[in-house]
């Protein structure tokens, strides 16, 4: 049915009466020749179009034939002479029917020197139709895009019209006669190359080869109004090819075969992947409230300010007499004069990580290292106060600061104040004098009250995902931009005064307060198995500069291999081993269970091919000492067979929705798969509802294939949503500021997924619900059937369920639904519960029953059977 009918999925009221367009195109190709390599121009203005490469002919929409494009480089049609001026107003129309509705495809364009002057296209990043221009003839020009919410289906004709209105400075896209979107354009320039049907141009290269049929291309030298666009649609698309958008959606038939359970559902499949990005640790999970506590973030005491209340003084970084080798700079605070007033003082104030959270009746642990200059007397006051200094929330004095470095620790207890964020910590002098400060720290209560521990709310949200393992320490954070800035685990252990921290590849410095031992504490606290990634001789500068930071396999790499062996011993060795003893000295005599070690991260970036040799060297050394360890490779290698491959997928939700069968036919004889980073790319800084739907589709596919996909971790997990705090301009799972946190719709969806696992997959089939993605499992003990189902369309989808081979079905059950009419809906600090699941009681269940799946929804049906 769907191959012959034109789909109308934008919200529109169609007129079914035919009217003729009054406008005459300046160029037009009907593609009705059906053979040869010339497509005749009906206006003559631009001349005939020449078919290039493997471009051919197929059945047309508006006549006998259409142009058939194979989606291959070199295949397109071109008409030499330009008939429209792209710096002025113009309109492009075309009918397209794709054989493959994914990737970047341009149906009509006009060549510039470096890029196309316009692209009437399918975008690979959103999977949606668009009319796109760049602000100049260069790939780094800004992009203006009139997009759509039409998720195209293969084999269906779509009528696309792009309108550039030079007077209004707008771009508009119409689909099937209805306006999809109008956006402002910033600049228009004249592209005077050929008109191209079937590809675009970018970076001076032909790109975006179209895959399918293109019919009736027209160019107009004016911006057609909506009424004319509709007339064009009515003229091009025969009545019989239009469908009524108000026609009822056919009921999807979902048949579940309970007699043939498939593979067991893996409970150890789901894990956590985080790294120091988006202030995930410092300013995030790691509960420290003071930013730049060791004064290493910059050459200036950034995040600190001088307080002069009834006094004058100075504050500066000073490298004389450092507190430790690792922390070579301290803050020198001098009160030059105290002149008087209610509470005269000179102090240093820290603004925290975009604020300091304060809760009522709560104890905070403040600590700092200090030394005083000779003659400095009187106490230092430590206070938590409002950012304007007007309200003291908790304070205490530290007396007798010595002339040598010493750590001072105090408890600050708040009273019955409201929870707030706009606060600061101040350390102040009340008499003239000088002190040096370092490691100025403030901790709220932490998860399980661990000293130097983690934020309870974020630990709780991770625990809700029911993870079984933790992949750490990255990600790019493992590799660093340079070798010196890799995650050098030995420098992350022990007292904080011994941890120098390092620059991360994400543009800020890590304190490494959350170091290797804290990763392991985190594993203990959430009952996670560590999955350890070891630095493998490749840092990211090498990607930007091939002569940059990389270690050749061979003797130069050996110290790094030894570091990895030491690290494995640190985790797994008994207390008689060198590194096992060091772990015990840090408070954890019991060795950790370690089954997986990953060699590097995303080494496909290493175009030199050195991973082959680097991997082999690590693999051999680790297997020789630890033969049972499973070794994970990050890209293909030939000389050794990795036990597991780490694959990463950052794709539009739409791609995941279409590719949930990705692993169904994967080679079962090759390495097992760890999908170590994946996420639908819809929303920022946190995932939208649509992203959640893509994520669930992908999870359904991974769960069904858990015989081969043995582990998976969504990434990135954590984002501090303050402007300036995040670098990953894509979705993240959990957002927060210093005070509160929220789960994205995808977080709620993944929690739901984790709570409704079952123990075996059940086979199922869907007919008449082409967009639905469904996974069915059963708990073999309780015989509860879990149907997890995604409706990614804008319409309610009725579904008829047929549970085959079950003896009996309890008539009552539950549907838990995450849904909204707005697929772009997200949660936020201000509106954390905008999209949350709701539970609906079901009645009338049986071996056969009907249920309507709401628009843009993820539904879990819990059905009790015998
Ligand atoms: O998850 C964010 C980054 O994406 C990771 O650091 C890296 O491995 C990937 O490129």
XYZ file of C-alpha atoms in Angstrom, residues 400-744:
345
model
C 46.465 29.644 66.491
C 47.405 29.242 62.868
C 51.024 28.121 62.947
C 53.950 29.377 60.905
C 54.392 25.959 59.286
C 51.844 24.313 57.005
C 49.087 22.518 58.895
C 45.653 21.274 57.986
C 42.692 22.707 59.873
C 39.285 21.058 59.824
C 36.047 22.471 61.196
C 32.356 21.652 61.042
C 29.956 24.328 59.889
C 26.337 23.680 60.766
C 23.516 25.570 59.131
C 20.305 26.458 60.942
C 16.727 26.597 59.776
C 17.536 28.346 56.532
C 15.952 27.696 53.138
C 17.916 25.590 50.662
C 19.862 27.970 48.439
C 22.583 28.232 45.852
C 23.820 31.808 45.737
C 26.360 31.428 48.490
C 30.113 31.601 49.061
C 32.749 30.359 51.451
C 34.935 33.008 53.069
C 38.180 32.552 55.007
C 39.038 35.839 56.694
C 41.498 37.652 58.946
C 40.343 40.173 61.544
C 43.675 41.689 62.382
C 46.463 42.876 60.090
C 48.645 39.969 59.042
C 49.344 37.424 56.313
C 48.340 33.802 55.825
C 48.930 31.343 53.019
C 46.093 28.973 52.158
C 45.852 25.780 50.155
C 43.387 22.944 49.560
C 40.503 25.010 50.831
C 37.697 22.511 50.863
C 34.044 22.309 51.814
C 32.092 19.070 51.745
C 28.390 18.575 52.362
C 27.155 15.168 53.543
C 28.134 12.585 50.947
C 26.726 9.293 49.682
C 27.100 6.758 52.487
C 29.009 9.484 54.360
C 32.272 8.720 52.634
C 35.005 11.280 53.328
C 36.037 12.854 50.007
C 32.886 11.264 48.611
C 30.109 11.748 46.114
C 26.826 13.643 45.826
C 23.952 11.512 47.152
C 21.394 12.693 44.568
C 23.591 11.806 41.591
C 24.620 8.470 43.092
C 20.922 7.763 43.647
C 20.029 8.546 40.044
C 22.778 6.251 38.833
C 21.659 3.494 41.205
C 18.136 3.793 39.773
C 19.510 2.633 36.430
C 20.394 -0.708 38.065
C 23.886 -0.792 36.576
C 26.193 -3.763 37.056
C 29.567 -2.283 36.157
C 31.482 0.968 35.810
C 33.628 1.696 32.754
C 36.300 4.185 33.847
C 38.141 6.547 33.624
C 37.062 7.520 30.069
C 36.587 8.365 27.236
C 38.862 11.097 26.067
C 39.651 11.784 29.715
C 41.713 8.593 29.743
C 43.757 9.698 26.740
C 44.219 13.400 27.482
C 45.208 15.908 24.859
C 48.841 15.134 25.591
C 50.648 12.190 27.105
C 51.399 14.264 30.204
C 47.686 14.990 30.560
C 46.519 11.377 30.301
C 44.738 9.841 33.286
C 47.966 8.974 35.096
C 46.416 6.795 37.772
C 49.419 6.719 40.089
C 49.135 10.487 40.482
C 45.487 10.208 41.572
C 46.105 8.171 44.720
C 46.575 9.015 48.373
C 46.351 12.330 50.234
C 44.928 15.218 48.241
C 48.166 17.133 48.823
C 49.867 14.486 46.652
C 47.464 14.864 43.729
C 48.547 17.492 41.225
C 45.472 17.129 39.015
C 45.824 17.679 35.304
C 44.347 19.453 32.311
C 41.474 17.514 30.747
C 40.789 17.380 27.016
C 37.489 19.126 27.785
C 38.982 22.530 28.441
C 39.306 22.604 32.215
C 41.511 21.142 34.889
C 40.678 18.073 36.920
C 41.583 17.986 40.600
C 41.624 14.176 40.526
C 39.998 14.398 43.939
C 37.919 11.652 42.401
C 40.909 9.436 41.614
C 41.414 5.736 41.070
C 40.616 4.760 44.672
C 37.424 6.843 44.570
C 36.345 5.113 41.350
C 36.686 1.870 43.271
C 34.773 3.234 46.273
C 32.021 4.154 43.846
C 32.022 0.564 42.594
C 31.704 -0.634 46.185
C 28.913 1.801 46.958
C 26.745 0.815 43.986
C 27.855 -2.850 43.822
C 29.469 -2.364 40.437
C 32.154 -4.432 38.809
C 35.068 -2.291 37.599
C 35.712 -2.315 33.843
C 39.130 -0.756 33.649
C 40.348 1.237 30.650
C 44.138 1.585 30.550
C 46.066 4.307 28.759
C 47.435 2.767 25.578
C 49.932 5.282 24.200
C 47.613 7.539 22.213
C 46.640 11.085 23.166
C 44.231 13.281 21.283
C 46.733 15.820 19.957
C 47.899 13.108 17.666
C 44.535 13.269 15.946
C 44.965 16.971 15.255
C 48.669 16.666 14.457
C 49.993 13.306 13.240
C 53.409 14.201 14.643
C 51.741 14.887 17.978
C 51.382 12.781 21.029
C 51.591 9.067 20.478
C 53.918 6.330 21.708
C 55.309 3.880 19.189
C 54.871 0.198 19.958
C 58.119 -1.354 21.197
C 60.475 -0.255 23.979
C 59.003 3.268 24.202
C 55.578 1.798 24.995
C 56.869 -0.660 27.592
C 56.617 1.726 30.599
C 52.958 2.308 29.743
C 52.349 -1.428 29.491
C 54.010 -1.803 32.897
C 51.767 0.966 34.246
C 48.737 -1.013 33.070
C 50.055 -4.205 34.701
C 50.636 -2.263 37.926
C 47.135 -0.863 37.733
C 45.631 -4.314 37.305
C 47.705 -5.451 40.277
C 46.453 -2.458 42.260
C 42.896 -3.642 41.689
C 43.345 -7.380 41.924
C 46.592 -8.162 43.739
C 46.615 -9.545 47.263
C 48.300 -7.630 50.017
C 51.612 -9.397 49.368
C 51.928 -7.792 45.961
C 53.513 -4.353 45.642
C 50.422 -2.625 44.348
C 47.932 -4.757 46.257
C 49.725 -3.648 49.422
C 49.393 -0.003 48.390
C 45.657 -0.505 47.878
C 45.432 -2.107 51.311
C 47.313 0.851 52.797
C 44.633 3.072 51.282
C 41.983 1.156 53.193
C 40.924 -1.666 50.892
C 42.783 -4.907 51.571
C 40.237 -7.006 49.720
C 41.122 -7.350 46.023
C 38.527 -6.336 43.464
C 37.046 -8.716 40.935
C 38.190 -7.556 37.530
C 37.143 -9.392 34.385
C 37.528 -6.801 31.635
C 40.358 -4.467 30.699
C 40.005 -2.058 27.794
C 43.083 -1.005 25.847
C 42.764 2.708 25.087
C 39.749 4.542 23.763
C 38.427 5.113 20.241
C 41.753 4.230 18.650
C 40.178 4.423 15.225
C 41.212 8.089 15.447
C 44.815 6.923 15.165
C 45.153 7.043 11.385
C 48.788 5.890 11.627
C 47.540 2.367 12.299
C 49.792 2.042 15.352
C 46.955 0.538 17.417
C 47.692 -2.818 15.805
C 51.124 -2.922 17.456
C 50.127 -1.098 20.625
C 47.176 -3.421 21.214
C 49.311 -6.519 20.602
C 51.913 -5.369 23.113
C 49.329 -4.737 25.843
C 47.362 -7.876 24.962
C 50.391 -10.152 25.173
C 51.683 -8.682 28.411
C 48.294 -8.755 30.147
C 47.357 -12.240 28.936
C 50.783 -13.560 30.010
C 50.249 -12.384 33.568
C 46.453 -12.536 33.780
C 45.289 -15.187 31.287
C 41.677 -15.034 32.456
C 41.248 -11.311 31.858
C 39.047 -10.433 28.905
C 40.669 -7.810 26.715
C 38.574 -5.161 25.004
C 39.792 -3.528 21.790
C 38.575 -0.121 20.699
C 38.951 -0.690 16.960
C 39.699 -3.562 14.609
C 42.999 -5.402 14.950
C 44.263 -8.329 12.923
C 47.218 -9.869 14.738
C 45.327 -10.737 17.931
C 41.696 -11.697 18.496
C 40.261 -9.341 21.098
C 37.785 -10.940 23.485
C 35.477 -7.956 23.161
C 35.108 -4.980 20.787
C 34.026 -1.590 22.096
C 31.663 0.087 19.606
C 30.406 3.674 19.954
C 27.199 5.071 18.438
C 26.179 8.712 18.683
C 23.279 8.923 16.207
C 20.003 10.791 15.729
C 17.103 9.167 17.571
C 15.602 8.438 14.224
C 18.577 6.260 13.267
C 18.248 4.206 16.441
C 14.503 3.902 15.844
C 15.209 2.460 12.422
C 18.173 0.340 13.392
C 17.037 -1.550 16.452
C 17.714 -4.769 14.531
C 21.346 -3.748 14.153
C 22.750 -6.719 16.065
C 20.236 -9.351 14.950
C 22.489 -10.627 12.208
C 25.886 -9.800 13.711
C 28.649 -12.349 13.317
C 28.342 -14.670 16.320
C 31.840 -16.071 15.782
C 33.691 -12.789 16.248
C 34.502 -10.980 19.495
C 31.657 -10.147 21.849
C 30.427 -6.559 21.735
C 30.592 -3.856 24.372
C 28.618 -0.814 23.200
C 30.761 1.408 25.383
C 29.228 4.731 24.345
C 25.874 5.350 22.743
C 23.123 7.964 22.849
C 20.458 9.420 20.592
C 21.626 12.874 19.591
C 18.438 14.837 20.213
C 18.542 17.612 22.787
C 21.109 19.543 24.720
C 22.293 19.686 27.352
C 19.989 16.807 28.232
C 18.108 14.239 26.172
C 14.600 15.018 24.909
C 11.619 12.681 24.839
C 12.393 11.823 21.224
C 15.947 10.935 22.234
C 14.461 8.690 24.913
C 12.397 6.892 22.272
C 15.487 6.346 20.115
C 17.427 5.165 23.160
C 14.763 2.637 24.085
C 14.622 1.322 20.514
C 18.373 0.809 20.664
C 18.175 -0.818 24.115
C 15.466 -3.172 22.882
C 17.793 -4.304 20.104
C 20.737 -4.752 22.450
C 18.655 -6.632 24.999
C 17.332 -8.996 22.330
C 20.937 -9.652 21.308
C 22.450 -9.944 24.731
C 24.162 -13.178 23.686
C 26.562 -10.998 21.686
C 26.118 -7.509 23.170
C 27.411 -8.421 26.580
C 27.720 -4.884 27.909
C 26.476 -1.403 27.098
C 26.903 2.051 28.596
C 25.096 5.260 27.649
C 27.350 8.340 27.386
C 27.807 10.969 28.591
C 25.874 10.431 31.749
C 26.354 13.646 33.706
C 26.112 17.343 32.883
C 26.353 20.449 34.976
C 23.774 22.531 33.099
C 25.138 25.949 34.006
C 26.123 27.946 30.917
C 29.854 27.493 30.529
C 29.939 24.280 32.545
C 29.249 21.827 29.749
C 31.176 20.959 26.632
C 29.171 18.079 25.160
C 26.757 20.004 22.973
C 24.554 16.945 22.634
C 22.331 15.010 24.999
C 23.494 13.930 28.412
C 21.415 11.745 30.705
C 21.325 13.527 34.058
C 21.483 17.292 34.553
C 22.249 19.297 37.701
C 23.461 22.507 39.229
C 25.135 22.823 42.622
C 21.828 22.358 44.427
C 19.562 19.983 42.554
C 19.510 17.441 39.756
C 17.013 15.990 37.316
C 16.690 12.970 35.089
C 16.107 13.540 31.381
